[in-house]
Coordinates of N, CA and C in Angstrom, one line a residue:
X1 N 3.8 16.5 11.9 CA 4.4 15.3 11.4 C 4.4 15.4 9.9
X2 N 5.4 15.1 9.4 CA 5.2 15.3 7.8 C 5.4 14.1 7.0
X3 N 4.8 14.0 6.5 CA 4.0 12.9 5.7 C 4.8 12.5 4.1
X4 N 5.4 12.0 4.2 CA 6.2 12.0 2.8 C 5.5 10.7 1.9
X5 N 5.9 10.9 0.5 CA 5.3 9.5 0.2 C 5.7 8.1 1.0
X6 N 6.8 8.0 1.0 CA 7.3 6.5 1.5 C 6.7 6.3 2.7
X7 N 6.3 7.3 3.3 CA 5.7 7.0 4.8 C 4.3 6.5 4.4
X8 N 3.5 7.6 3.5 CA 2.2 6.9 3.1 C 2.1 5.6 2.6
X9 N 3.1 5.1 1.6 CA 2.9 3.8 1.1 C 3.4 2.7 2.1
X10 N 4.1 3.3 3.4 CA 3.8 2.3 4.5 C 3.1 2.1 5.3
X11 N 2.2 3.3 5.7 CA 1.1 3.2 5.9 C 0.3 2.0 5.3
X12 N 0.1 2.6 4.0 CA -0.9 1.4 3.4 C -0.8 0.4 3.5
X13 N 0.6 -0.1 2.9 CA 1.0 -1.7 3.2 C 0.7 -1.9 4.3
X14 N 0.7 -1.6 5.5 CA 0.9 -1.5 6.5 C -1.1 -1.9 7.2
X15 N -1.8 -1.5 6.3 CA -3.3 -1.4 6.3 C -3.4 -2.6 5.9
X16 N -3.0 -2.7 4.3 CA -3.3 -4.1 3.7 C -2.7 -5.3 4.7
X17 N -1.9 -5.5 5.6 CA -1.4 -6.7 5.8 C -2.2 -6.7 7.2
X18 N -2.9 -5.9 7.9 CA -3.6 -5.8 9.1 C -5.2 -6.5 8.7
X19 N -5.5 -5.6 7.6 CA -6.8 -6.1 7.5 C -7.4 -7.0 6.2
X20 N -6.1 -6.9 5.2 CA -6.4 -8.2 4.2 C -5.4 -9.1 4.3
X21 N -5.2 -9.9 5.5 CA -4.4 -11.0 5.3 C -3.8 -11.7 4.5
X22 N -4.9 -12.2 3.7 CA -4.9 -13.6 2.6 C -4.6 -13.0 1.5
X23 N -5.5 -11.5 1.1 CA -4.8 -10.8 -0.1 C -3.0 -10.7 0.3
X24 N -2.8 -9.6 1.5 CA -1.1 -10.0 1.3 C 0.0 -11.0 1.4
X25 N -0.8 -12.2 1.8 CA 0.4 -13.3 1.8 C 0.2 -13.8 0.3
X26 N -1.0 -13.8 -0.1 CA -0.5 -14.0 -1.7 C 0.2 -13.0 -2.7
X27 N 0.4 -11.6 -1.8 CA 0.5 -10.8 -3.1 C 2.3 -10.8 -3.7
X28 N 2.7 -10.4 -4.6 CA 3.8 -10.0 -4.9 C 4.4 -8.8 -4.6
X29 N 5.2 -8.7 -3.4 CA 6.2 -7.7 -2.4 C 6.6 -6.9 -3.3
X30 N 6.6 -6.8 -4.5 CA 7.3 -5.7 -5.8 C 6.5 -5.2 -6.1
X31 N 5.6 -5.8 -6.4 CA 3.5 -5.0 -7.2 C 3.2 -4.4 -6.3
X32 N 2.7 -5.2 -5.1 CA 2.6 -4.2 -3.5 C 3.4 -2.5 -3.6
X33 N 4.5 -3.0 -3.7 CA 5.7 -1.4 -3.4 C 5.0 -0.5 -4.0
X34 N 5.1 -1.2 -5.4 CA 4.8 -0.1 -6.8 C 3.1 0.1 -6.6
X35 N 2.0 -0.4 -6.5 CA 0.8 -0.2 -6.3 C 0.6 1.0 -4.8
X36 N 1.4 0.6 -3.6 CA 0.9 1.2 -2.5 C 2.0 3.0 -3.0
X37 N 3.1 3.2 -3.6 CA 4.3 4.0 -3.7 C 2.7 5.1 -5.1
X38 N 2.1 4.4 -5.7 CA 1.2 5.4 -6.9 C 0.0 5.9 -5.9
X39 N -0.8 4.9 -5.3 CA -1.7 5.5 -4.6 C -1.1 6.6 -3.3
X40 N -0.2 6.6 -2.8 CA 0.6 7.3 -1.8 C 0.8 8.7 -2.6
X41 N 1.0 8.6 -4.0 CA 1.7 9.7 -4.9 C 0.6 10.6 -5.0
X42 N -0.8 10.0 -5.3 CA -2.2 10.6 -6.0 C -2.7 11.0 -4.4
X43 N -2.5 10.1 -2.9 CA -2.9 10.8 -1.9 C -1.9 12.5 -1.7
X44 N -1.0 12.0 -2.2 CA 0.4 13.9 -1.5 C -0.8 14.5 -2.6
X45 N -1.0 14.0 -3.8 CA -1.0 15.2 -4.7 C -2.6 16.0 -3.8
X46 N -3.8 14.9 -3.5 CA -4.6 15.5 -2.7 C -4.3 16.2 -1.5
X47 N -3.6 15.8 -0.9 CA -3.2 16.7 0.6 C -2.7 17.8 0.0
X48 N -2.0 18.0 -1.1 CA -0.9 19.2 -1.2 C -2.5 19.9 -2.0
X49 N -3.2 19.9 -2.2 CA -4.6 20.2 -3.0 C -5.5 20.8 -2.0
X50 N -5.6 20.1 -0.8 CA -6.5 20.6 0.4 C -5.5 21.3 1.0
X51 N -4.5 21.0 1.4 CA -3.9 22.1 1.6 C -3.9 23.7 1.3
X52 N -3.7 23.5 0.0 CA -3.8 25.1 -0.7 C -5.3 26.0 -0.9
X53 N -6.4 24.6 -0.1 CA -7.8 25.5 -0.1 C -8.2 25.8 1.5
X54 N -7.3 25.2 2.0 CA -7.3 25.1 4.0 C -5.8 26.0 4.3
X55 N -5.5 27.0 4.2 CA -4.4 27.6 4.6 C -3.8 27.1 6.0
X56 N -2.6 26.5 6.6 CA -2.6 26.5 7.7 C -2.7 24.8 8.2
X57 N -3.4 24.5 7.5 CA -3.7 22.8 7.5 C -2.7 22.2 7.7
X58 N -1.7 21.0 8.7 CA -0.8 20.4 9.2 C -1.1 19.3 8.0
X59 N 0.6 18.6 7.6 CA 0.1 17.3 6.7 C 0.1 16.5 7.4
X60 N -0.4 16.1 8.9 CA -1.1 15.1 9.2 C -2.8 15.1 9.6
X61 N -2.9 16.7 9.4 CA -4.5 16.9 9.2 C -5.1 16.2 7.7
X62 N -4.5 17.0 6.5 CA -4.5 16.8 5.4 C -4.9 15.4 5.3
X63 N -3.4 14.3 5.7 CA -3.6 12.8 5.6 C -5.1 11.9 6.3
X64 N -5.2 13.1 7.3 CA -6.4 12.3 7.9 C -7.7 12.2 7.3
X65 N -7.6 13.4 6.6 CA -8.8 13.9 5.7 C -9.2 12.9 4.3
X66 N -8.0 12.9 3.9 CA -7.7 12.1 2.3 C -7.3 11.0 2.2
X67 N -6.8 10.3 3.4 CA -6.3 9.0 3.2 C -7.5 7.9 3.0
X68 N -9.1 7.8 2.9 CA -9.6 7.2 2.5 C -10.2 7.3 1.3
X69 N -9.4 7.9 0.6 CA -10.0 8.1 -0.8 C -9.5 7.2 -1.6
X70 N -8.1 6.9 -1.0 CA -6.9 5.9 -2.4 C -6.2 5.0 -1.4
X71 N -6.0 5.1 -0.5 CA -4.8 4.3 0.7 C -5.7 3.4 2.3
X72 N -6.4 3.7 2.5 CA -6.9 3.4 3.5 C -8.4 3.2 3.4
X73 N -8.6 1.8 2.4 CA -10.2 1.7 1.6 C -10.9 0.4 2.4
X74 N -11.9 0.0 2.3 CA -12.9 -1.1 3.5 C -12.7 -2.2 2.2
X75 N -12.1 -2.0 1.0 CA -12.1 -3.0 0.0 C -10.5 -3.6 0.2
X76 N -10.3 -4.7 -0.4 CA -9.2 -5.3 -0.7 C -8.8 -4.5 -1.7
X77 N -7.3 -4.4 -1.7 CA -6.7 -4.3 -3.1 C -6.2 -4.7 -4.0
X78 N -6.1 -4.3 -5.4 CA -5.6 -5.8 -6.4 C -4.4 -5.7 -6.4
X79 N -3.9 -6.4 -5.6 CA -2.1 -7.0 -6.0 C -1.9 -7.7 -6.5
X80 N -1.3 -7.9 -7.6 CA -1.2 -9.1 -8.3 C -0.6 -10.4 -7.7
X81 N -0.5 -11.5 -7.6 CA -0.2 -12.4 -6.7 C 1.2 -12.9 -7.5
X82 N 2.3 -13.9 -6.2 CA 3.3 -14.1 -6.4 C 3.6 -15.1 -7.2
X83 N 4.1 -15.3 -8.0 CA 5.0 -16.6 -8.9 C 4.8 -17.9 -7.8
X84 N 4.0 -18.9 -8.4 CA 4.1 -20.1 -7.6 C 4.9 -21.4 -7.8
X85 N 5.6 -20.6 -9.5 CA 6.6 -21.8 -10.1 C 7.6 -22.0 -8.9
X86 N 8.3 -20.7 -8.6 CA 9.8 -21.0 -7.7 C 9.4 -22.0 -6.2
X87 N 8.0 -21.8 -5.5 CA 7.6 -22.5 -4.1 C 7.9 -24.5 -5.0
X88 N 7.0 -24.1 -5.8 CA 6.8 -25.7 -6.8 C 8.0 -26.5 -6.6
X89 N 9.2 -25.8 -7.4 CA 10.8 -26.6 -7.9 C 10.9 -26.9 -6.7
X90 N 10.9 -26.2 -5.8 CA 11.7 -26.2 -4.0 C 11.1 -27.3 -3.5
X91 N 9.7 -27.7 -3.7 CA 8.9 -28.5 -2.8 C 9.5 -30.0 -4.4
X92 N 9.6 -30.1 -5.3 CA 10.1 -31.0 -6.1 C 11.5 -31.6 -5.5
X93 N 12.2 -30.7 -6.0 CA 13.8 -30.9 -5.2 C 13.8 -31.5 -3.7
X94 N 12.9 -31.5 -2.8 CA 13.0 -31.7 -1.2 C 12.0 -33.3 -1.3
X95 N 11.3 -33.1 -2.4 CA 10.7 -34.6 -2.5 C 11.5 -36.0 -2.9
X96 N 12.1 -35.6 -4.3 CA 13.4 -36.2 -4.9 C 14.4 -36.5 -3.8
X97 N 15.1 -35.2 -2.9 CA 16.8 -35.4 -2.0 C 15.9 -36.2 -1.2

């Protein structure tokens, strides 16, 4: 199975919204991309790293090995959370009509 970044950073997201709920409904879907798309970048660069000292190594061995180093952590991650002004106007405007 080969392991590209975009797959890794769906993975993750994919982690984050399983096991930190409340972090991902607050977070911002842009920060998320770009936060899960860098840690995904620093996991290839480790796989492509163990790879080259494990000759032979599949990159879904590799991912299994490394993905709890940066992608797949028992902590929340900091996403920065989403703009609450645009929810605000919408619930203003629906109060006013």
């Amino acid at each position: 199975m080969e392991m590209s970044v975009e797959r890794i950073a769906e993975e993750t997201m994919e982690h984050w919204m399983i096991y930190f709920p409340r972090v991902w409904k607050k977070a911002d879907r842009v920060e998320a991309k770009k936060l899960a798309m860098l840690l995904a970048k620093m996991t290839k660069r480790e796989m492509i790293n163990l790879q080259k000292i494990v000759p032979g190594m599949s990159d879904y061995e590799a991912w299994t090995e490394t993905m709890q180093t940066y992608c797949i952590t028992p902590y929340p991650p900091e996403i920065p959370k989403a703009e609450k002004e645009q929810e605000n106007v919408k619930m203003t405007k629906e109060k006013k009509g």
